[in-house]
mmCIF file of C-alpha atoms and ligand atoms in Angstrom:
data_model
loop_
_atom_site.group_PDB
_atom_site.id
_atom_site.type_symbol
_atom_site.label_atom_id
_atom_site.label_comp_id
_atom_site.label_asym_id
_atom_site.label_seq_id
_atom_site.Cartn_x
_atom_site.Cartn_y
_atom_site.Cartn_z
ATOM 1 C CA UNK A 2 131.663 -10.830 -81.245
ATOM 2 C CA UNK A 3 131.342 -6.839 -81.155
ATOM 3 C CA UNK A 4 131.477 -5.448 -77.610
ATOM 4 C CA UNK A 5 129.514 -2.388 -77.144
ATOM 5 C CA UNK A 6 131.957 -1.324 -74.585
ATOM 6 C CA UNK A 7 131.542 2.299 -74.697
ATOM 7 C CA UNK A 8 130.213 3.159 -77.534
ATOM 8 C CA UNK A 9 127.045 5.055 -78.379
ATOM 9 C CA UNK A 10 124.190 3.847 -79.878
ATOM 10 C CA UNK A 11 124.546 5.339 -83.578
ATOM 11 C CA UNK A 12 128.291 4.067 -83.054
ATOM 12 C CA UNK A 13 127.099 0.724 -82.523
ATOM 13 C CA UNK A 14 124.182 0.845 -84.876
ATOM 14 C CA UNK A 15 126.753 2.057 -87.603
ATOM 15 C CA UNK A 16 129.402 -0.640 -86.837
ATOM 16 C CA UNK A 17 126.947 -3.587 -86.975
ATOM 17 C CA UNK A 18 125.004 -2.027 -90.224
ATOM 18 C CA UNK A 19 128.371 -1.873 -92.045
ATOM 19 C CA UNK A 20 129.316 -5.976 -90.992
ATOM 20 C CA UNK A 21 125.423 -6.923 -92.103
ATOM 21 C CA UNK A 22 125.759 -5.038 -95.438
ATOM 22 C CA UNK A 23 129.408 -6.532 -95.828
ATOM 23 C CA UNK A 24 128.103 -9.850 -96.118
ATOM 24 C CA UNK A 25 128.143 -11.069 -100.267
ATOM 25 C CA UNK A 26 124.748 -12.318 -101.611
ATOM 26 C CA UNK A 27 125.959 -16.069 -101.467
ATOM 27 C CA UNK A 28 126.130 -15.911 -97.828
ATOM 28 C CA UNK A 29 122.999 -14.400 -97.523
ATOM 29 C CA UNK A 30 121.266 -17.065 -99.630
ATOM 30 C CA UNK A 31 123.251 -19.557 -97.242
ATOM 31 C CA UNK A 32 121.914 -17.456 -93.875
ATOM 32 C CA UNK A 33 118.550 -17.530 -95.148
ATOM 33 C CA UNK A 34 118.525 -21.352 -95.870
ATOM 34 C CA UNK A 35 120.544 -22.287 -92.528
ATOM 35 C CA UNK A 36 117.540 -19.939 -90.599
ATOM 36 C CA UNK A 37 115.046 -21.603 -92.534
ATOM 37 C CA UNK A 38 116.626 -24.955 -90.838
ATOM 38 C CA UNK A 39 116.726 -23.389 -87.275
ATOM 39 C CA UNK A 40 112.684 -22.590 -87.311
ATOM 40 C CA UNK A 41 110.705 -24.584 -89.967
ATOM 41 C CA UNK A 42 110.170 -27.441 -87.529
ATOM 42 C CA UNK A 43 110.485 -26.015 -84.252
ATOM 43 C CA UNK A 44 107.133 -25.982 -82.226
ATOM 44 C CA UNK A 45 106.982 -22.732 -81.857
ATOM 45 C CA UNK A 46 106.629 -21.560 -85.542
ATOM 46 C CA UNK A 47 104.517 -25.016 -86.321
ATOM 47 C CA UNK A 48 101.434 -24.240 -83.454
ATOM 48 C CA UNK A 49 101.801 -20.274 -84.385
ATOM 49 C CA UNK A 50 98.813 -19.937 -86.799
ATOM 50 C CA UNK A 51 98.922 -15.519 -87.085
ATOM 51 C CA UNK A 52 102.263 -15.207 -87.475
ATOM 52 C CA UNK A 53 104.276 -11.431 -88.835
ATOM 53 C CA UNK A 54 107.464 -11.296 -90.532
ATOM 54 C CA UNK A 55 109.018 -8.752 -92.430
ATOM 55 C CA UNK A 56 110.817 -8.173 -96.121
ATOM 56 C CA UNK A 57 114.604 -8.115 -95.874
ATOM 57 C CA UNK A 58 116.554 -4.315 -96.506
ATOM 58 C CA UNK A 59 119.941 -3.455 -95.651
ATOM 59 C CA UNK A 60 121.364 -6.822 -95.224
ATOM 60 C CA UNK A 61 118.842 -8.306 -92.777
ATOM 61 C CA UNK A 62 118.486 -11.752 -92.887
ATOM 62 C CA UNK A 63 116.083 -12.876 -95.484
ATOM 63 C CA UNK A 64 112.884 -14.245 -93.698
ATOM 64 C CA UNK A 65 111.193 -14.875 -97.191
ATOM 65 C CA UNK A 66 111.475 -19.254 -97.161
ATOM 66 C CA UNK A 67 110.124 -18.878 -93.686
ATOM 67 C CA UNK A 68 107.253 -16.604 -95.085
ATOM 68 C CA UNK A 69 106.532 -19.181 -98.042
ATOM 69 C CA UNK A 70 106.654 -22.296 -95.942
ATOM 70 C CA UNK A 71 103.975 -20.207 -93.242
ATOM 71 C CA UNK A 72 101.234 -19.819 -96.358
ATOM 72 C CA UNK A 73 102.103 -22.884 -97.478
ATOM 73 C CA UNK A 74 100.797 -24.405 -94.436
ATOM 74 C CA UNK A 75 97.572 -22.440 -94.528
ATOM 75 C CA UNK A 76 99.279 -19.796 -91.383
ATOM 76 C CA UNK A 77 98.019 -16.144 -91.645
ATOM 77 C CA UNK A 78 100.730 -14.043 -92.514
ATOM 78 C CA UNK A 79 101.617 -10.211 -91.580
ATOM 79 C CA UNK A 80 103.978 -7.922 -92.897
ATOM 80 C CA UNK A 81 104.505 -3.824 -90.687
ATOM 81 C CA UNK A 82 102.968 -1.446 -93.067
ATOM 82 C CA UNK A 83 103.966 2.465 -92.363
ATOM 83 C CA UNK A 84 100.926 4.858 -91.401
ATOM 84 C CA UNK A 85 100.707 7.741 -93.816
ATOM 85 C CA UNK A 86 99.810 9.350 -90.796
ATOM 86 C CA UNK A 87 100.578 9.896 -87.795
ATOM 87 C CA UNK A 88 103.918 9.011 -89.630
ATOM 88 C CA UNK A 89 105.876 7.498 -86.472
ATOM 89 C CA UNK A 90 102.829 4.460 -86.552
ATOM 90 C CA UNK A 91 103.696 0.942 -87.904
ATOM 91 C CA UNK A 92 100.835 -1.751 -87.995
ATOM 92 C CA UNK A 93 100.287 -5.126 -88.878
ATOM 93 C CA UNK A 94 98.820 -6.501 -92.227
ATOM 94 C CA UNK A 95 97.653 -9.407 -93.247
ATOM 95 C CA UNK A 96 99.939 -10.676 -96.817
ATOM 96 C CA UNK A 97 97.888 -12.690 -99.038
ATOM 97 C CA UNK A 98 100.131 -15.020 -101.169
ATOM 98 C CA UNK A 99 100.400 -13.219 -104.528
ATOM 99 C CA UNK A 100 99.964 -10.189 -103.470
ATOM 100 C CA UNK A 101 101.154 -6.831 -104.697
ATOM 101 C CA UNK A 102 103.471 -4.690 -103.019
ATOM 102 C CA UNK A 103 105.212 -1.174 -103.572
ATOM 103 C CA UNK A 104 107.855 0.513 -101.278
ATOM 104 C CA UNK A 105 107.050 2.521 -98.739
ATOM 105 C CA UNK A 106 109.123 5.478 -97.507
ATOM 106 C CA UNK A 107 112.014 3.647 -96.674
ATOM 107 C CA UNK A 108 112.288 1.697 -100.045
ATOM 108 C CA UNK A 109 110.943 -0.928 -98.143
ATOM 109 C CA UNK A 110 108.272 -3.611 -99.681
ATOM 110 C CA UNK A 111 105.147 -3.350 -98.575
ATOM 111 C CA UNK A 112 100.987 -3.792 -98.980
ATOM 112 C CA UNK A 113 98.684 -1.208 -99.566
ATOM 113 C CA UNK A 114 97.297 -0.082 -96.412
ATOM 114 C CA UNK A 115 94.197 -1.944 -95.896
ATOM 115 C CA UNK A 116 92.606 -1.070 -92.161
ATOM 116 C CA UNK A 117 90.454 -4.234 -92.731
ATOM 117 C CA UNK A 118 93.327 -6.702 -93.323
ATOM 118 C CA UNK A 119 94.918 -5.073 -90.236
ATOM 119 C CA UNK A 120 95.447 -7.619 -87.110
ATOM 120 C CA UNK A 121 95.885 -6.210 -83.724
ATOM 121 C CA UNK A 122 99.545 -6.871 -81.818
ATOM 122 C CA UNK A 123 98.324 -8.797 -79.070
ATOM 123 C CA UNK A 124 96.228 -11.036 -81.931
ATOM 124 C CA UNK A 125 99.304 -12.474 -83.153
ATOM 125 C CA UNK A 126 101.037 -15.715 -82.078
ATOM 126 C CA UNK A 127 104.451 -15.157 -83.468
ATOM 127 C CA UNK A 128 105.796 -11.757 -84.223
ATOM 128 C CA UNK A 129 109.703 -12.116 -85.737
ATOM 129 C CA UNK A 130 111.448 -8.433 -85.477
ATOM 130 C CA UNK A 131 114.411 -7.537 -88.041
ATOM 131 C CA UNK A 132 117.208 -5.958 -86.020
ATOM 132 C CA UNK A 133 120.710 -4.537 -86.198
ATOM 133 C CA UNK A 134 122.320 -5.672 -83.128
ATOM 134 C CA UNK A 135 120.982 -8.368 -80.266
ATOM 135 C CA UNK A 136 122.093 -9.542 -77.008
ATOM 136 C CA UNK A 137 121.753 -12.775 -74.996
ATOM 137 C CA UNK A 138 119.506 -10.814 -72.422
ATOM 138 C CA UNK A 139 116.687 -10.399 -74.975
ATOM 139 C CA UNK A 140 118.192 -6.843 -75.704
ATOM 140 C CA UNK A 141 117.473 -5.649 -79.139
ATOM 141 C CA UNK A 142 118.765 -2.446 -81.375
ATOM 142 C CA UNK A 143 116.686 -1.267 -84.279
ATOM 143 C CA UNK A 144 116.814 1.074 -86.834
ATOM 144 C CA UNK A 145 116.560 3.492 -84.882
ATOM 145 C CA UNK A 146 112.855 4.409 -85.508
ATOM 146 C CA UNK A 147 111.100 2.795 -83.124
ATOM 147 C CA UNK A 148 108.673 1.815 -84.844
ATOM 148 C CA UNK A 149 108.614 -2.040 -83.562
ATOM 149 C CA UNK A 150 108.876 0.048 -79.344
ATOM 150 C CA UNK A 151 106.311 2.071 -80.636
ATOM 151 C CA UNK A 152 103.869 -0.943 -81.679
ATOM 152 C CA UNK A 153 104.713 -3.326 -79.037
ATOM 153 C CA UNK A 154 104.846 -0.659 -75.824
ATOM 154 C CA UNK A 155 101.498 -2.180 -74.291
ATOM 155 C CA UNK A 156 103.338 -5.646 -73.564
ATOM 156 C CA UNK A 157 105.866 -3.566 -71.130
ATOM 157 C CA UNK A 158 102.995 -3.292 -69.055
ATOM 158 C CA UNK A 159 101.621 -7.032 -68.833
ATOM 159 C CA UNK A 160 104.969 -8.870 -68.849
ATOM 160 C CA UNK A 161 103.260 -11.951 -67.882
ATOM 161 C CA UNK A 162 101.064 -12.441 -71.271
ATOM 162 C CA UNK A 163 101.149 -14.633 -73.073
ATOM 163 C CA UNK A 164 101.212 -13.101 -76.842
ATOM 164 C CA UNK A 165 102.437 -12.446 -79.134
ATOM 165 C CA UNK A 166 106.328 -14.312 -78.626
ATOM 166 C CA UNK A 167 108.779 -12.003 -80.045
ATOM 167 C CA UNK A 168 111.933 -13.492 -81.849
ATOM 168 C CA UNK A 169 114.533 -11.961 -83.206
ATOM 169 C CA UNK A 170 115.938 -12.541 -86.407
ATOM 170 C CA UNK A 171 119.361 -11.781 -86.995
ATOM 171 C CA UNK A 172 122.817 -12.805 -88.682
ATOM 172 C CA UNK A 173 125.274 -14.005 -86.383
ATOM 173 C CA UNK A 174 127.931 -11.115 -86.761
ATOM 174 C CA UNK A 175 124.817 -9.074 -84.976
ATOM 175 C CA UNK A 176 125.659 -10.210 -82.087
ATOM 176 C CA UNK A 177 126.751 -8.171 -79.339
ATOM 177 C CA UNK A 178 128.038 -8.719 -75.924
ATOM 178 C CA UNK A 179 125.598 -6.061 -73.643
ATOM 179 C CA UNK A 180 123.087 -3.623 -74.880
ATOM 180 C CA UNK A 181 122.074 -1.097 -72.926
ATOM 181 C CA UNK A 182 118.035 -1.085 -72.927
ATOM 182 C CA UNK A 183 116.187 1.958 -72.771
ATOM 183 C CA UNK A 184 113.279 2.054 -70.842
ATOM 184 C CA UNK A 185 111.030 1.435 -74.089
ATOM 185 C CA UNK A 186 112.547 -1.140 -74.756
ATOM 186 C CA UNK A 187 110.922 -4.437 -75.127
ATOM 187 C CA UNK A 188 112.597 -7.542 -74.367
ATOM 188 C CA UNK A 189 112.705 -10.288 -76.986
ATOM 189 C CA UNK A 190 112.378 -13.990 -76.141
ATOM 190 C CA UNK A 191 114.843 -15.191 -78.282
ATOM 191 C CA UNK A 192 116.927 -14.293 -81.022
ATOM 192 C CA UNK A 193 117.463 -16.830 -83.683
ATOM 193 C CA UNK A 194 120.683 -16.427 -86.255
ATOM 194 C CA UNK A 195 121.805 -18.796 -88.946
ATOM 195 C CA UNK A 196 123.793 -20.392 -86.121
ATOM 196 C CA UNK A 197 121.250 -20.699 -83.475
ATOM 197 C CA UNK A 198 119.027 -19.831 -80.835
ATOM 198 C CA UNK A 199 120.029 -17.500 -77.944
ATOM 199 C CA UNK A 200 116.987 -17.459 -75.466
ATOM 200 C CA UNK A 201 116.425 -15.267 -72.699
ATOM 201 C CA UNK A 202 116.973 -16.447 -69.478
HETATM 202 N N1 FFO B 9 112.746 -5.090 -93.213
HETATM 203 C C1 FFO B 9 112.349 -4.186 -92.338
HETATM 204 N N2 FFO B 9 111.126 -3.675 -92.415
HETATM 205 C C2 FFO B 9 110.740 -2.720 -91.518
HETATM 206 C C3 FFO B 9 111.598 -2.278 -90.496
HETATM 207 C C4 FFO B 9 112.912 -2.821 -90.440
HETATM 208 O O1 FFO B 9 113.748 -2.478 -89.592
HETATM 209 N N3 FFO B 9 113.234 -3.766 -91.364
HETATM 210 N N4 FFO B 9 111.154 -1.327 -89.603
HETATM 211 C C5 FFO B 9 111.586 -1.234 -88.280
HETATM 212 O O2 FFO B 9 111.515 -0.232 -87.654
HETATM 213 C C6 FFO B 9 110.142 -0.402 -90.068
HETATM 214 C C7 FFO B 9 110.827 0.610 -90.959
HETATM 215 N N5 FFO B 9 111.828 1.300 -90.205
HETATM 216 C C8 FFO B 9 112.917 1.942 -90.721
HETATM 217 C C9 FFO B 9 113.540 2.888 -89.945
HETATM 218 C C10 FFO B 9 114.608 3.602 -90.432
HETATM 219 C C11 FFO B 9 115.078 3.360 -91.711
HETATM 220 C C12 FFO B 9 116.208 4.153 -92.254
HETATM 221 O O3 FFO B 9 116.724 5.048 -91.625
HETATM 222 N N6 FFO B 9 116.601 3.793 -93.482
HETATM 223 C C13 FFO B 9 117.668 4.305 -94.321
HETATM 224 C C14 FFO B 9 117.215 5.414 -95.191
HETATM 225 C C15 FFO B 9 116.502 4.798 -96.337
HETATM 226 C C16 FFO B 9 115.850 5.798 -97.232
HETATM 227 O O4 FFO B 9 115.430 6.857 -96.782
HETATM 228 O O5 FFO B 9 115.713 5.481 -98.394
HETATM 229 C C17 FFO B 9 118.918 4.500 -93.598
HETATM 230 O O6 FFO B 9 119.158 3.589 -92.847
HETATM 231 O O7 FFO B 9 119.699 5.400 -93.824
HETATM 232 C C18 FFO B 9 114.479 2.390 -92.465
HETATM 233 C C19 FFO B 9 113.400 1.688 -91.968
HETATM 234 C C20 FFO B 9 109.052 -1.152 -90.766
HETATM 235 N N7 FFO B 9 109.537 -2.143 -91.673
HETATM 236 N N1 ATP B 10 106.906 3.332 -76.419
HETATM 237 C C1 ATP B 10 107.375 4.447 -76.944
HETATM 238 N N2 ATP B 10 106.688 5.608 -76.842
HETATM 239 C C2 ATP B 10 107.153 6.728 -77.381
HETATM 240 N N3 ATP B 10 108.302 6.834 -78.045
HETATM 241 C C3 ATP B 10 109.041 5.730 -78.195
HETATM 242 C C4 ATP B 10 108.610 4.476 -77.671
HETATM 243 N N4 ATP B 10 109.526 3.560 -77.992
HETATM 244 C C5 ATP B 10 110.481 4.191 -78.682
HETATM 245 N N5 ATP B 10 110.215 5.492 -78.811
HETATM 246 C C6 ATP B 10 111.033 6.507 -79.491
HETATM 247 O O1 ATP B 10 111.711 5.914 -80.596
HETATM 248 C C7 ATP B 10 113.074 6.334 -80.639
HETATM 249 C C8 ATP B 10 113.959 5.241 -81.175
HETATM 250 O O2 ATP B 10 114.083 4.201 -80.241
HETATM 251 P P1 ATP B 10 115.226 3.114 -80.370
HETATM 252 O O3 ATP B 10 116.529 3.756 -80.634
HETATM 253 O O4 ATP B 10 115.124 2.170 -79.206
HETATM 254 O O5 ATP B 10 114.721 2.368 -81.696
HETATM 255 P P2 ATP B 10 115.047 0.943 -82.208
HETATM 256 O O6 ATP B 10 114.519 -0.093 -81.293
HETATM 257 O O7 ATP B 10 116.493 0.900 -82.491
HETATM 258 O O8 ATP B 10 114.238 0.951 -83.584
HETATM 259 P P3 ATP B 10 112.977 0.134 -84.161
HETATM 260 O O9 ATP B 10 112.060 -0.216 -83.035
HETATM 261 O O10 ATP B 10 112.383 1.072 -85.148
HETATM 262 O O11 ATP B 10 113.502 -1.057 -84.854
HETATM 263 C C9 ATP B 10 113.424 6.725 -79.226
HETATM 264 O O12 ATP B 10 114.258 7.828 -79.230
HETATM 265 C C10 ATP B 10 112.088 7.036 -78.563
HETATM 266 O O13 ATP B 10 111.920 8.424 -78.464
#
């Protein structure tokens, strides 16, 4: 496991970007199946009926059998979309099966901005975050961005509610020993790799 130990956020986000990119497409297809396995029949994803994922880049762990199985059992799914503007903005939009995408300004695939197919955060069941790095705390690193802060900020202030859950979704060489969370932050319930779950305590 990587231990943050003293190093600085872009350190760590470069360190952990580099051993997710490293991995060879074979063990990516494996990751994706052995997640797949971890969450396809756990309660959780079954009762969660609005439920957003996201489309792999970089090396993230591929979410896409999870997102097939959800419309296959009739769940409403959501993919982040990018605001044209204001440009630091990331909502939620509903993903019919079929549907067309292009990349957005990160090369990343996405729908068309539709504000009608939009679902509020707190509207969703099951919200599962890509990441770069993850703790067993609920600590999470991103891109960098904060787009996914940005979005979820409002559940920092009602700790107690119940929705959306937010699960991580991560390889298992993302793992690191402490992260340091900034006060944005927002604490993820679990984190779930091709290995297993690590849920907060
Ligand atoms: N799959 C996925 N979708 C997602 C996110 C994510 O982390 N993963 N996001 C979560 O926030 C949002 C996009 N956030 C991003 C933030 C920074 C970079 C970035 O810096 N990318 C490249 C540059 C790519 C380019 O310009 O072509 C880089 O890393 O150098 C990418 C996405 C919305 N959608
Ligand atoms: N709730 C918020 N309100 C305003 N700015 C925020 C908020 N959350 C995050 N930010 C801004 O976003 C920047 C990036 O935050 P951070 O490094 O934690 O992103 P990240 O969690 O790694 O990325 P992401 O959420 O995009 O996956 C911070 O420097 C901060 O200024």
């Amino acid at each position: 496991m990587i231990s943050a130990g003293n190093l600085s956020r872009q350190a760590l986000r470069r360190l952990l970007r580099q051993a997710r990119r490293a991995l060879t497409p074979t063990q990516q297809k494996q990751a994706a199946k052995a997640l797949y396995r971890q969450l396809a029949q756990d309660p959780l994803f079954r009762r969660s009926r609005h439920v957003a994922l996201y489309l792999p880049t970089n090396g993230e762990i591929d979410p896409r059998p999870l997102l097939r199985e959800a419309q296959r059992r009739g769940k409403r799914t959501y993919l982040p979309v990018l605001n044209a503007w204001p440009a630091e903005k990331m909502v939620f939009q509903r993903l019919h099966p079929g549907e067309k995408l292009r990349k957005n300004r990160f090369r990343i695939l996405e729908p068309r901005a539709n504000p009608a197919l939009q679902r509020k955060v707190w509207a969703l069941d099951l919200v599962m975050l890509p990441l770069v790095g993850f703790d067993e705390q609920g600590g999470r690193l991103g891109m960098g961005a904060g787009f996914y802060d940005r979005s979820l900020a409002y559940l920092a202030r009602r700790k107690q509610w119940r929705s959306p859950t937010l699960l991580g979704l991560a390889h298992e060489c993302q793992k690191v020993d402490r992260l340091e969370l900034a006060s944005w932050d927002v604490a993820l319930q679990a984190t779930v790799t091709d290995k297993g779950w690590y849920e907060r305590r």
